[in-house]
Short mmCIF file of C-alpha atoms in Angstrom, two decimals:
data_model
loop_
_atom_site.label_atom_id
_atom_site.label_comp_id
_atom_site.label_asym_id
_atom_site.label_seq_id
_atom_site.Cartn_x
_atom_site.Cartn_y
_atom_site.Cartn_z
CA MET A 1 0.00 0.00 0.00
CA LEU A 2 1.18 3.51 -0.84
CA THR A 3 2.11 5.47 2.28
CA THR A 4 1.61 9.17 2.83
CA ASN A 5 5.33 9.85 2.44
CA GLU A 6 5.68 7.77 -0.73
CA LEU A 7 3.06 9.69 -2.74
CA PRO A 8 4.87 13.06 -2.70
CA ARG A 9 8.14 11.28 -3.43
CA LEU A 10 6.72 9.50 -6.48
CA LEU A 11 5.11 12.68 -7.80
CA ARG A 12 8.36 14.65 -7.34
CA ARG A 13 10.30 11.92 -9.13
CA GLU A 14 7.93 11.84 -12.12
CA TRP A 15 7.74 15.62 -12.28
CA THR A 16 11.55 15.75 -12.33
CA ARG A 17 11.56 13.28 -15.21
CA PHE A 18 8.84 15.14 -17.08
CA ARG A 19 10.33 18.63 -16.82
CA ARG A 20 13.15 17.92 -19.21
CA PRO A 21 13.64 21.06 -21.35
CA GLY A 22 12.39 19.35 -24.50
CA ARG A 23 9.04 18.39 -22.97
CA LEU A 24 8.41 21.76 -21.34
CA ILE A 25 9.32 23.56 -24.57
CA ALA A 26 6.93 21.30 -26.49
CA MET A 27 4.10 22.04 -24.03
CA ALA A 28 4.82 25.75 -24.40
CA ALA A 29 4.71 25.32 -28.19
CA ALA A 30 1.30 23.64 -27.90
CA ALA A 31 -0.04 26.58 -25.90
CA LEU A 32 1.53 29.06 -28.32
CA ALA A 33 -0.13 27.29 -31.28
CA VAL A 34 -3.56 27.66 -29.69
CA VAL A 35 -3.07 31.35 -28.93
CA THR A 36 -1.34 32.35 -32.19
CA ILE A 37 -3.70 30.58 -34.60
CA GLY A 38 -6.73 31.76 -32.63
CA LEU A 39 -5.65 35.41 -32.70
CA LEU A 40 -4.78 35.22 -36.40
CA TYR A 41 -8.28 33.92 -37.08
CA ALA A 42 -9.86 36.73 -35.04
CA TYR A 43 -7.75 39.46 -36.66
CA GLY A 44 -8.48 38.08 -40.13
CA ASN A 45 -12.29 38.19 -39.81
CA HIS A 46 -14.10 41.45 -40.54
CA ALA A 47 -17.75 42.20 -41.08
CA SER A 48 -18.53 42.94 -44.75
CA CYS A 49 -20.74 45.96 -44.17
CA GLY A 50 -18.98 48.44 -46.47
CA GLY A 51 -19.09 50.93 -43.60
CA PRO A 52 -20.11 51.03 -39.94
CA CYS A 53 -21.98 47.81 -39.15
CA PRO A 54 -25.45 48.04 -37.58
CA ALA A 55 -25.72 46.91 -33.99
CA VAL A 56 -26.29 43.17 -33.65
CA PRO A 57 -29.66 42.54 -31.98
CA THR A 58 -29.61 40.76 -28.65
CA GLY A 59 -32.59 39.26 -26.85
CA PRO A 60 -33.79 39.75 -23.28
CA ASP A 61 -31.19 37.24 -22.04
CA GLY A 62 -28.32 38.99 -23.87
CA SER A 63 -27.91 36.32 -26.58
CA VAL A 64 -27.63 37.13 -30.28
CA VAL A 65 -31.02 36.89 -32.02
CA ASP A 66 -32.65 37.33 -35.42
CA ASP A 67 -35.42 39.92 -35.34
CA ARG A 68 -36.52 41.13 -38.78
CA PHE A 69 -40.09 41.25 -40.03
CA SER A 70 -42.85 43.47 -41.41
CA PHE A 71 -45.10 44.87 -38.67
CA LEU A 72 -48.51 46.59 -38.81
CA HIS A 73 -49.21 47.68 -35.24
CA ARG A 74 -50.99 49.78 -32.66
CA ASP A 75 -50.51 50.49 -28.94
CA LEU A 76 -51.95 48.02 -26.41
CA GLY A 77 -52.47 48.62 -22.69
CA GLU A 78 -51.88 46.31 -19.72
CA ASN A 79 -55.02 44.29 -20.45
CA GLY A 80 -56.41 43.57 -23.89
CA SER A 81 -56.43 41.29 -26.89
CA ILE A 82 -56.17 41.06 -30.65
CA THR A 83 -58.22 38.66 -32.78
CA VAL A 84 -57.84 38.08 -36.53
CA ARG A 85 -58.98 35.68 -39.21
CA MET A 86 -56.25 34.45 -41.55
CA THR A 87 -57.40 33.36 -45.01
CA SER A 88 -54.19 32.87 -46.98
CA MET A 89 -50.45 32.39 -46.63
CA THR A 90 -48.24 32.39 -49.72
CA GLY A 91 -44.57 32.95 -50.49
CA THR A 92 -41.72 32.84 -52.94
CA ILE A 93 -38.30 31.16 -53.00
CA THR A 94 -35.39 32.44 -55.07
CA TYR A 95 -33.00 29.85 -56.44
CA PRO A 96 -29.64 31.57 -56.88
CA PRO A 97 -27.21 31.09 -59.78
CA PRO A 98 -25.30 29.32 -61.23
CA ASP A 99 -27.62 26.30 -61.25
CA HIS A 100 -30.83 28.32 -60.83
CA ASP A 101 -31.74 31.95 -61.26
CA GLN A 102 -35.49 32.09 -60.85
CA ILE A 103 -38.25 33.00 -58.42
CA VAL A 104 -40.80 30.26 -57.76
CA PRO A 105 -43.91 30.21 -55.55
CA GLY A 106 -43.60 28.34 -52.28
CA LEU A 107 -43.10 28.58 -48.53
CA VAL A 108 -40.15 27.35 -46.50
CA PRO A 109 -41.16 25.29 -43.43
CA TRP A 110 -40.49 28.09 -40.93
CA ALA A 111 -42.01 31.00 -42.87
CA LYS A 112 -44.25 32.83 -40.37
CA ALA A 113 -47.30 35.10 -40.49
CA GLY A 114 -49.69 35.97 -37.70
CA ILE A 115 -50.15 38.27 -34.70
CA ILE A 116 -47.61 39.51 -32.19
CA ILE A 117 -47.36 41.50 -28.95
CA LYS A 118 -43.95 43.17 -28.64
CA ASP A 119 -42.15 45.53 -26.27
CA GLY A 120 -41.73 48.32 -28.82
CA ILE A 121 -40.15 48.14 -32.26
CA ARG A 122 -36.54 47.80 -31.13
CA GLN A 123 -34.83 44.69 -32.47
CA GLY A 124 -34.30 42.13 -29.72
CA SER A 125 -37.13 43.37 -27.48
CA SER A 126 -39.35 40.88 -25.68
CA TYR A 127 -42.34 39.45 -27.59
CA ALA A 128 -44.95 36.72 -27.85
CA ALA A 129 -46.39 35.71 -31.23
CA LEU A 130 -49.09 33.36 -32.50
CA MET A 131 -48.58 32.36 -36.10
CA LEU A 132 -49.18 30.02 -38.97
CA THR A 133 -46.00 28.55 -40.44
CA GLY A 134 -45.08 27.23 -43.85
CA GLY A 135 -44.79 23.60 -42.77
CA HIS A 136 -45.35 23.26 -39.01
CA GLY A 137 -48.93 24.41 -38.55
CA VAL A 138 -49.91 26.87 -35.83
CA ARG A 139 -47.17 27.80 -33.33
CA MET A 140 -46.81 30.12 -30.36
CA GLN A 141 -43.29 31.47 -29.94
CA TYR A 142 -41.87 33.99 -27.49
CA ASP A 143 -38.56 35.60 -26.53
CA TYR A 144 -36.76 33.99 -29.49
CA ARG A 145 -36.00 30.58 -27.95
CA HIS A 146 -39.40 29.25 -26.90
CA ASP A 147 -41.82 27.39 -29.18
CA ALA A 148 -45.14 25.64 -28.53
CA ALA A 149 -47.08 23.67 -31.13
CA GLY A 150 -50.74 24.14 -32.00
CA SER A 151 -52.74 22.30 -34.65
CA ASP A 152 -51.24 21.04 -37.91
CA GLY A 153 -52.18 22.00 -41.44
CA GLY A 154 -52.31 25.12 -43.58
CA VAL A 155 -54.82 27.82 -44.37
CA SER A 156 -57.07 28.82 -47.30
CA ALA A 157 -60.13 30.92 -47.99
CA ASP A 158 -62.27 27.77 -47.61
CA SER A 159 -60.49 26.72 -44.42
CA PRO A 160 -59.45 29.90 -42.56
CA ARG A 161 -57.66 30.10 -39.21
CA TRP A 162 -58.69 32.37 -36.37
CA LEU A 163 -55.90 33.55 -34.07
CA ARG A 164 -56.09 35.43 -30.75
CA LEU A 165 -53.53 36.82 -28.31
CA THR A 166 -54.59 38.18 -24.90
CA ARG A 167 -52.55 40.24 -22.48
CA SER A 168 -53.04 40.34 -18.72
CA GLY A 169 -50.10 42.24 -17.25
CA ASP A 170 -46.97 40.24 -18.04
CA THR A 171 -48.91 37.14 -19.14
CA ILE A 172 -49.62 36.54 -22.84
CA THR A 173 -51.90 33.66 -23.90
CA GLY A 174 -52.44 32.39 -27.44
CA TYR A 175 -55.61 30.75 -28.80
CA GLU A 176 -56.67 29.32 -32.15
CA SER A 177 -60.04 28.50 -33.67
CA ALA A 178 -61.46 27.11 -36.90
CA ASP A 179 -64.69 29.12 -36.74
CA GLY A 180 -64.09 32.05 -34.39
CA GLU A 181 -66.47 30.53 -31.81
CA ARG A 182 -64.74 27.54 -30.20
CA TRP A 183 -61.21 28.40 -29.04
CA THR A 184 -58.27 26.16 -28.09
CA GLU A 185 -55.35 27.43 -26.02
CA VAL A 186 -51.98 27.03 -27.79
CA GLY A 187 -49.67 28.33 -25.07
CA THR A 188 -48.92 30.90 -22.38
CA ALA A 189 -45.85 33.10 -21.96
CA ARG A 190 -44.77 35.24 -19.04
CA LEU A 191 -42.74 38.22 -20.27
CA SER A 192 -41.25 39.79 -17.16
CA GLY A 193 -40.86 43.54 -17.20
CA LEU A 194 -43.32 44.43 -19.97
CA PRO A 195 -44.14 48.15 -19.90
CA ARG A 196 -47.69 49.39 -19.47
CA THR A 197 -47.96 50.09 -23.20
CA VAL A 198 -46.73 47.60 -25.81
CA ARG A 199 -47.17 47.19 -29.57
CA VAL A 200 -49.66 44.70 -30.97
CA GLY A 201 -50.45 43.81 -34.54
CA LEU A 202 -49.91 41.67 -37.63
CA PHE A 203 -46.57 40.44 -38.94
CA ALA A 204 -44.91 38.33 -41.64
CA THR A 205 -41.37 37.04 -42.07
CA SER A 206 -39.52 34.21 -43.85
CA PRO A 207 -35.98 32.96 -43.11
CA GLY A 208 -33.47 32.11 -45.81
CA ASP A 209 -33.57 28.47 -46.85
CA LEU A 210 -30.48 26.29 -47.20
CA THR A 211 -29.19 24.35 -50.19
CA LEU A 212 -26.46 21.83 -49.37
CA ARG A 213 -23.89 21.32 -52.13
CA PRO A 214 -21.83 18.09 -52.12
CA THR A 215 -18.13 18.41 -51.32
CA GLY A 216 -15.28 16.16 -50.22
CA LEU A 217 -16.10 12.51 -49.44
CA GLY A 218 -19.80 13.04 -48.88
CA GLY A 219 -19.72 16.35 -47.01
CA ALA A 220 -21.72 19.44 -47.89
CA THR A 221 -21.36 23.21 -47.97
CA GLU A 222 -24.22 25.64 -47.40
CA GLU A 223 -25.89 28.05 -49.79
CA VAL A 224 -28.66 30.37 -48.56
CA ARG A 225 -31.75 31.03 -50.68
CA PHE A 226 -33.79 34.22 -50.31
CA THR A 227 -37.44 33.68 -49.37
CA GLN A 228 -40.50 35.82 -48.70
CA ALA A 229 -43.89 35.19 -47.08
CA ALA A 230 -47.26 37.00 -47.15
CA GLY A 231 -50.26 36.57 -44.87
CA VAL A 232 -53.79 37.77 -45.67
CA PHE A 233 -56.01 38.81 -42.73
CA ASP A 234 -59.50 40.16 -42.10
CA ASN A 235 -61.94 40.49 -39.19
CA VAL A 236 -59.28 42.27 -37.14
CA SER A 237 -60.57 43.07 -33.64
CA LEU A 238 -58.56 44.93 -31.00
CA LYS A 239 -59.55 45.36 -27.35
CA GLY A 240 -57.65 47.43 -24.80
CA ALA A 241 -55.97 49.87 -27.20
CA ALA A 242 -53.82 52.34 -25.27
CA SER A 243 -54.51 55.27 -27.60
CA GLY A 244 -56.87 56.35 -30.33
CA GLY A 245 -54.18 56.45 -33.00
CA GLY A 246 -54.43 54.38 -36.17
CA TRP A 247 -52.35 51.50 -37.44
CA ARG A 248 -48.69 52.14 -38.18
CA ARG A 249 -46.42 50.32 -40.61
CA ASP A 250 -42.84 49.52 -39.63
CA ALA A 251 -40.04 47.25 -40.75
CA ILE A 252 -38.29 45.67 -37.79
CA GLY A 253 -34.77 45.52 -39.18
CA GLU A 254 -33.93 46.45 -42.76
CA MET A 255 -36.36 45.58 -45.54
CA ASN A 256 -36.27 46.03 -49.32
CA GLN A 257 -32.53 46.68 -49.23
CA THR A 258 -30.79 43.65 -50.76
CA ASP A 259 -30.46 42.88 -54.47
CA TRP A 260 -32.69 39.82 -54.11
CA GLU A 261 -35.50 41.84 -52.50
CA LYS A 262 -35.57 44.25 -55.42
CA TYR A 263 -36.97 41.48 -57.63
CA HIS A 264 -39.76 40.57 -55.21
CA LYS A 265 -42.93 42.21 -54.02
CA ALA A 266 -41.99 45.00 -51.62
CA SER A 267 -42.20 43.97 -47.97
CA GLY A 268 -44.79 45.84 -45.91
CA ALA A 269 -48.54 45.98 -45.21
CA VAL A 270 -51.33 46.83 -47.65
CA GLU A 271 -55.00 47.32 -46.69
CA GLU A 272 -57.77 47.03 -49.29
CA ASN A 273 -61.54 46.58 -48.77
CA GLY A 274 -61.13 45.39 -45.19
CA THR A 275 -58.44 42.85 -46.08
CA ILE A 276 -54.85 43.33 -44.89
CA THR A 277 -51.89 41.69 -46.62
CA VAL A 278 -48.58 41.70 -44.74
CA THR A 279 -45.46 40.68 -46.67
CA GLY A 280 -42.03 40.22 -45.12
CA THR A 281 -38.69 38.47 -45.02
CA GLY A 282 -36.22 37.63 -42.25
CA ASP A 283 -36.79 35.67 -39.07
CA ILE A 284 -37.70 35.98 -35.39
CA GLY A 285 -35.67 33.52 -33.34
CA PRO A 286 -32.25 32.61 -31.98
CA GLY A 287 -29.31 34.04 -33.94
CA GLY A 288 -26.95 31.67 -35.72
CA VAL A 289 -23.92 31.36 -37.97
CA GLU A 290 -26.19 31.66 -41.01
CA GLY A 291 -26.76 35.27 -39.95
CA GLY A 292 -23.05 36.06 -40.02
CA GLY A 293 -22.31 35.36 -36.35
CA ARG A 294 -19.34 33.35 -35.09
CA PRO A 295 -19.29 31.00 -32.11
CA MET A 296 -16.46 31.70 -29.66
CA GLU A 297 -14.92 28.23 -30.24
CA ARG A 298 -13.95 29.28 -33.78
CA THR A 299 -10.94 30.91 -32.10
CA LEU A 300 -9.67 27.43 -31.16
CA GLY A 301 -8.32 26.58 -34.62
CA GLY A 302 -4.92 25.77 -33.14
CA LEU A 303 -6.34 23.07 -30.86
CA PRO A 304 -5.77 20.10 -33.25
CA LEU A 305 -2.05 20.98 -33.50
CA ALA A 306 -1.79 21.37 -29.73
CA LEU A 307 -3.57 18.02 -29.26
CA LEU A 308 -1.07 16.31 -31.57
CA ILE A 309 1.86 17.70 -29.57
CA VAL A 310 0.30 16.64 -26.26
CA LEU A 311 -0.32 13.08 -27.49
CA VAL A 312 3.29 12.68 -28.65
CA ILE A 313 4.67 14.01 -25.35
CA ALA A 314 2.44 11.72 -23.26
CA VAL A 315 3.34 8.60 -25.25
CA ARG A 316 7.07 9.27 -25.24
CA PHE A 317 7.03 10.05 -21.52
CA VAL A 318 6.07 6.46 -20.73
CA THR A 319 7.64 4.54 -23.65
CA SER A 320 11.05 5.96 -22.75
CA GLU A 321 10.85 3.78 -19.61
CA HIS A 322 11.04 0.66 -21.79
CA HIS A 323 14.23 1.79 -23.53
CA ARG A 324 16.12 3.18 -20.55
CA GLU A 325 18.94 1.07 -19.21
CA PRO A 326 17.57 -0.96 -16.31
CA MET A 327 18.15 0.76 -13.02
CA PRO A 328 18.06 -1.44 -9.93
CA GLY A 329 14.89 -0.84 -7.96
CA THR A 330 13.18 1.44 -10.54
CA PRO A 331 11.07 -0.64 -12.97
CA LEU A 332 7.75 0.80 -14.25
CA THR A 333 5.15 -0.12 -11.64
CA ARG A 334 1.51 0.63 -11.03
CA ARG A 335 2.48 3.34 -8.57
CA ALA A 336 4.91 4.91 -11.01
CA LEU A 337 2.34 4.88 -13.84
CA ALA A 338 -0.30 6.41 -11.57
CA ALA A 339 2.15 9.17 -10.67
CA LYS A 340 2.98 9.72 -14.35
CA ALA A 341 -0.74 10.00 -15.13
CA VAL A 342 -1.19 12.63 -12.42
CA VAL A 343 1.81 14.63 -13.67
CA VAL A 344 0.87 14.44 -17.38
CA GLY A 345 -2.79 15.18 -16.72
CA THR A 346 -2.05 18.12 -14.43
CA VAL A 347 0.55 19.72 -16.69
CA THR A 348 -1.71 19.33 -19.73
CA PHE A 349 -4.74 20.72 -17.90
CA VAL A 350 -2.82 23.79 -16.72
CA THR A 351 -1.36 24.32 -20.21
CA GLY A 352 -4.80 24.05 -21.82
CA LEU A 353 -6.36 26.28 -19.17
CA LEU A 354 -3.80 29.04 -19.77
CA ALA A 355 -3.89 28.80 -23.58
CA VAL A 356 -7.66 28.51 -24.05
CA GLY A 357 -8.30 30.95 -21.22
CA ALA A 358 -6.14 33.52 -23.01
CA VAL A 359 -7.34 33.08 -26.59
CA ILE A 360 -11.11 32.90 -25.94
CA PRO A 361 -11.60 36.35 -24.34
CA ALA A 362 -8.98 37.99 -26.55
CA GLY A 363 -10.41 36.46 -29.72
CA VAL A 364 -13.99 37.38 -28.78
CA ALA A 365 -12.94 41.00 -28.10
CA ILE A 366 -11.14 41.24 -31.46
CA LEU A 367 -14.08 39.73 -33.38
CA LYS A 368 -16.50 42.18 -31.79
CA ALA A 369 -14.14 45.07 -32.56
CA ASN A 370 -14.13 43.88 -36.20
CA GLY A 371 -17.93 44.04 -36.34
CA ILE A 372 -18.52 40.28 -35.99
CA SER A 373 -21.29 39.13 -33.66
CA VAL A 374 -20.22 36.34 -31.31
CA ILE A 375 -22.76 33.63 -30.52
CA GLY A 376 -22.98 32.25 -26.99
CA ALA A 377 -20.43 34.71 -25.60
CA SER A 378 -21.65 34.80 -22.00
CA ALA A 379 -19.15 34.72 -19.13
CA LEU A 380 -20.56 31.46 -17.75
CA THR A 381 -20.38 29.75 -21.15
CA GLY A 382 -16.82 30.99 -21.60
CA VAL A 383 -15.78 29.44 -18.28
CA ARG A 384 -17.36 26.13 -19.30
CA VAL A 385 -15.61 26.15 -22.70
CA VAL A 386 -12.20 26.94 -21.15
CA THR A 387 -12.36 24.39 -18.32
CA GLY A 388 -14.07 21.72 -20.42
CA THR A 389 -11.53 21.97 -23.25
CA ALA A 390 -8.60 21.88 -20.82
CA THR A 391 -10.15 18.83 -19.11
CA THR A 392 -10.57 17.03 -22.44
CA LEU A 393 -6.93 17.72 -23.37
CA ALA A 394 -5.78 16.35 -20.00
CA LEU A 395 -7.89 13.19 -20.40
CA ALA A 396 -6.54 12.71 -23.94
CA ALA A 397 -2.98 12.95 -22.58
CA VAL A 398 -3.65 10.31 -19.91
CA LEU A 399 -5.30 8.08 -22.52
CA ALA A 400 -2.19 8.38 -24.72
CA LEU A 401 -0.05 7.54 -21.69
CA ALA A 402 -2.08 4.37 -21.15
CA LEU A 403 -1.71 3.42 -24.84
CA GLY A 404 2.04 3.92 -24.58
CA THR A 405 2.14 1.60 -21.57
CA LEU A 406 0.12 -1.11 -23.31
CA LEU A 407 1.91 -0.97 -26.68
CA LYS A 408 5.37 -0.16 -25.20
CA ARG A 409 6.66 1.34 -28.44
CA ALA A 410 6.20 4.97 -29.45
CA ARG A 411 5.97 4.10 -33.15
CA LEU A 412 2.85 2.03 -32.37
CA ALA A 413 1.31 4.09 -29.59
CA ILE A 414 1.56 7.51 -31.26
CA PRO A 415 -0.34 6.47 -34.44
CA ALA A 416 -2.90 4.67 -32.27
CA ALA A 417 -3.51 7.81 -30.18
CA VAL A 418 -3.69 10.02 -33.28
CA LEU A 419 -6.16 7.69 -35.03
CA ALA A 420 -8.34 7.43 -31.94
CA ILE A 421 -8.44 11.08 -30.87
CA ALA A 422 -6.80 13.64 -33.15
CA LEU A 423 -7.88 12.34 -36.57
CA PRO A 424 -11.64 12.14 -35.88
CA TYR A 425 -11.54 15.60 -34.31
CA ALA A 426 -9.66 17.12 -37.26
CA LEU A 427 -11.65 15.37 -40.03
CA THR A 428 -15.04 16.31 -38.61
CA SER A 429 -14.06 19.99 -38.35
CA PHE A 430 -14.24 20.31 -42.14
CA PRO A 431 -17.06 19.44 -44.61
CA LEU A 432 -15.18 16.39 -45.91
CA LEU A 433 -17.18 13.43 -44.58
CA ALA A 434 -20.89 12.73 -44.77
CA ASP A 435 -22.77 14.28 -41.83
CA ASP A 436 -23.86 10.88 -40.46
CA ILE A 437 -20.28 9.56 -40.45
CA SER A 438 -18.97 12.71 -38.75
CA GLN A 439 -21.67 12.51 -36.09
CA TRP A 440 -20.95 8.86 -35.32
CA LEU A 441 -17.20 9.53 -35.08
CA LEU A 442 -17.95 12.19 -32.48
CA ARG A 443 -20.18 9.81 -30.55
CA ILE A 444 -18.07 6.67 -30.33
CA THR A 445 -14.45 7.89 -30.34
CA PRO A 446 -12.58 9.76 -27.59
CA ALA A 447 -12.82 12.88 -29.80
CA ALA A 448 -16.38 13.17 -28.42
CA GLY A 449 -14.83 15.00 -25.47
CA PHE A 450 -14.30 18.10 -27.59
CA ALA A 451 -18.04 18.71 -27.42
CA ALA A 452 -16.94 20.62 -24.30
CA GLN A 453 -16.11 23.57 -26.55
CA GLN A 454 -19.52 23.72 -28.24
CA THR A 455 -21.66 26.83 -27.73
CA LEU A 456 -24.10 26.42 -30.61
CA ILE A 457 -27.55 25.06 -29.76
CA GLU A 458 -29.77 23.16 -32.16
CA TYR A 459 -33.24 24.72 -32.33
CA PRO A 460 -35.96 22.89 -34.27
CA GLN A 461 -37.53 26.23 -35.25
CA VAL A 462 -34.30 27.51 -36.85
CA ILE A 463 -33.17 26.48 -40.32
CA ALA A 464 -29.48 25.55 -40.15
CA HIS A 465 -26.98 22.91 -41.20
CA TYR A 466 -26.68 21.00 -37.94
CA ALA A 467 -23.43 19.16 -38.68
CA PRO A 468 -20.01 18.89 -36.97
CA SER A 469 -18.38 20.88 -39.78
CA ALA A 470 -20.71 23.78 -38.86
CA GLY A 471 -19.85 23.50 -35.16
CA TYR A 472 -22.67 21.24 -33.93
CA PHE A 473 -21.51 18.23 -31.92
CA PRO A 474 -23.96 15.32 -31.70
CA LEU A 475 -23.52 14.97 -27.91
CA PRO A 476 -23.94 17.60 -25.18
CA TRP A 477 -20.69 18.73 -23.56
CA TRP A 478 -21.10 16.60 -20.43
CA ALA A 479 -21.84 13.45 -22.44
CA GLY A 480 -18.79 14.04 -24.65
CA ILE A 481 -16.53 14.33 -21.61
CA ALA A 482 -18.14 11.18 -20.19
CA VAL A 483 -17.15 9.27 -23.37
CA VAL A 484 -13.48 10.27 -23.20
CA CYS A 485 -13.51 9.58 -19.43
CA ALA A 486 -14.76 6.04 -20.08
CA TYR A 487 -12.02 5.39 -22.67
CA THR A 488 -9.32 6.83 -20.40
CA ALA A 489 -10.44 4.91 -17.30
CA THR A 490 -10.67 1.62 -19.24
CA LEU A 491 -7.26 1.84 -20.93
CA LEU A 492 -5.52 3.15 -17.82
CA GLY A 493 -7.06 0.30 -15.82
CA LEU A 494 -5.78 -2.25 -18.34
CA ALA A 495 -2.33 -0.67 -18.27
CA LEU A 496 -2.17 -0.67 -14.46
CA ASN A 497 -3.29 -4.29 -14.35
CA ARG A 498 -0.33 -5.33 -16.52
CA LEU A 499 2.27 -3.79 -14.22
CA PRO A 500 3.68 -5.06 -10.92
CA GLN A 501 2.26 -3.60 -7.73
CA SER A 502 5.62 -2.24 -6.52
CA ASP A 503 9.31 -2.27 -7.33
CA GLU A 504 10.10 -4.66 -4.48
CA ARG A 505 11.86 -7.79 -5.73
CA PRO A 506 11.85 -11.17 -4.02
CA GLU A 507 14.92 -11.73 -1.88
CA GLN A 508 17.55 -13.83 -3.69
CA PRO A 509 18.43 -17.12 -1.96
CA VAL A 510 21.88 -17.19 -0.43
CA ASP A 511 24.33 -19.56 -2.12
CA TRP A 512 26.13 -21.27 0.74
CA ARG A 513 28.38 -23.30 -1.49
#
């Protein structure tokens, strides 16, 4: 059994062996690679605004959001409601060149038109909306992240949809009806801090659709298609209006500005013979990379190189034991390997913590200064990314140490560690492999641990390419770390089981002859 005095002695001995100048210089080089490549990426990215960039909208929780739509509205007091009948929802989709250059009728699944209560017309302000969508029926959505389903199906003049939103203080409730008589509740939202007077009215918007073009060995790159949606309403009834003013037309965010929009019907609201048509483009929901934002983990482009260096150091630290001249009383034992694992894991964790902890805040600050919105850039998320990535690096180093112990030769252990950890991580970072293959590699290999760096969230109500090459890991961060922990614990256990308990040797019999 290991005594209290033996543990510090073993750790000091292994630390003395590890801190050879070559190993420490290599660890410093790994940290420098993370910082240098990350800062070069941040400095090299600028917003393409052609001038001062508009402020990036942020929601009530401070996260980046999309908030662009056509809005016909009036003031609403602390208690009131709006009721409308919706008789039509149509749209157009533009197929861009070179393969297509035409505008065709159609709606993307998350095109939206309906009624909304919103805290003013500022982008990113709190809201609750009841809507018909292009392919997901009636939905109630609020504060950009929340979504509740109503009934399925579409709308037509022969089969209209009645929609109603009621306000009671901070509570907004959505109802739907097929005949305007029998109502079904769709959902309820509590919007804390709503002012006494809010805006209520009709809206329409339609997010860009994605075309995936084949690339590599089954991978795909993204191409955004411009879309537009229009909703037709009548029987508009408003209760609890805060003033006697009429309806006002506003574009939340820019409308009718891009080249694509110039070839479509102008976004806005038109009233004729008691019928109101609202046409718009954009989206109301969580912001994403499709909107030009960057997740903070994009500054970790130097991590694959650092990982490769760490794996080589860890393997050679243990395989050198098998080639050193035998020293009486110092064979590789379970205790020695455990001490090596503690030293390698600790040094790697500290190195990763310093490198990632330096490049994340610096890179985020540079990107913001260059006009780039950063997705998921909260302080708490940053702490999780830094500590989780450093933990994954440390576990990968201990796993490589265990492989070196089992295979005994660096020329076998290093390729094994690279194939198991570094290669899946590097390959899935680019659109080279089919999405399904990339996702399985990041589920079943130790590279799953790098889900610790993920800040992007998959939302069913947001159109996006949810693939590893776009920054979406198939496992949550804690599950990814659990996978690499399981691999490390299993291989380290096998390695310890193959070694002697201690360096004590049986006493040699005395030759009395």
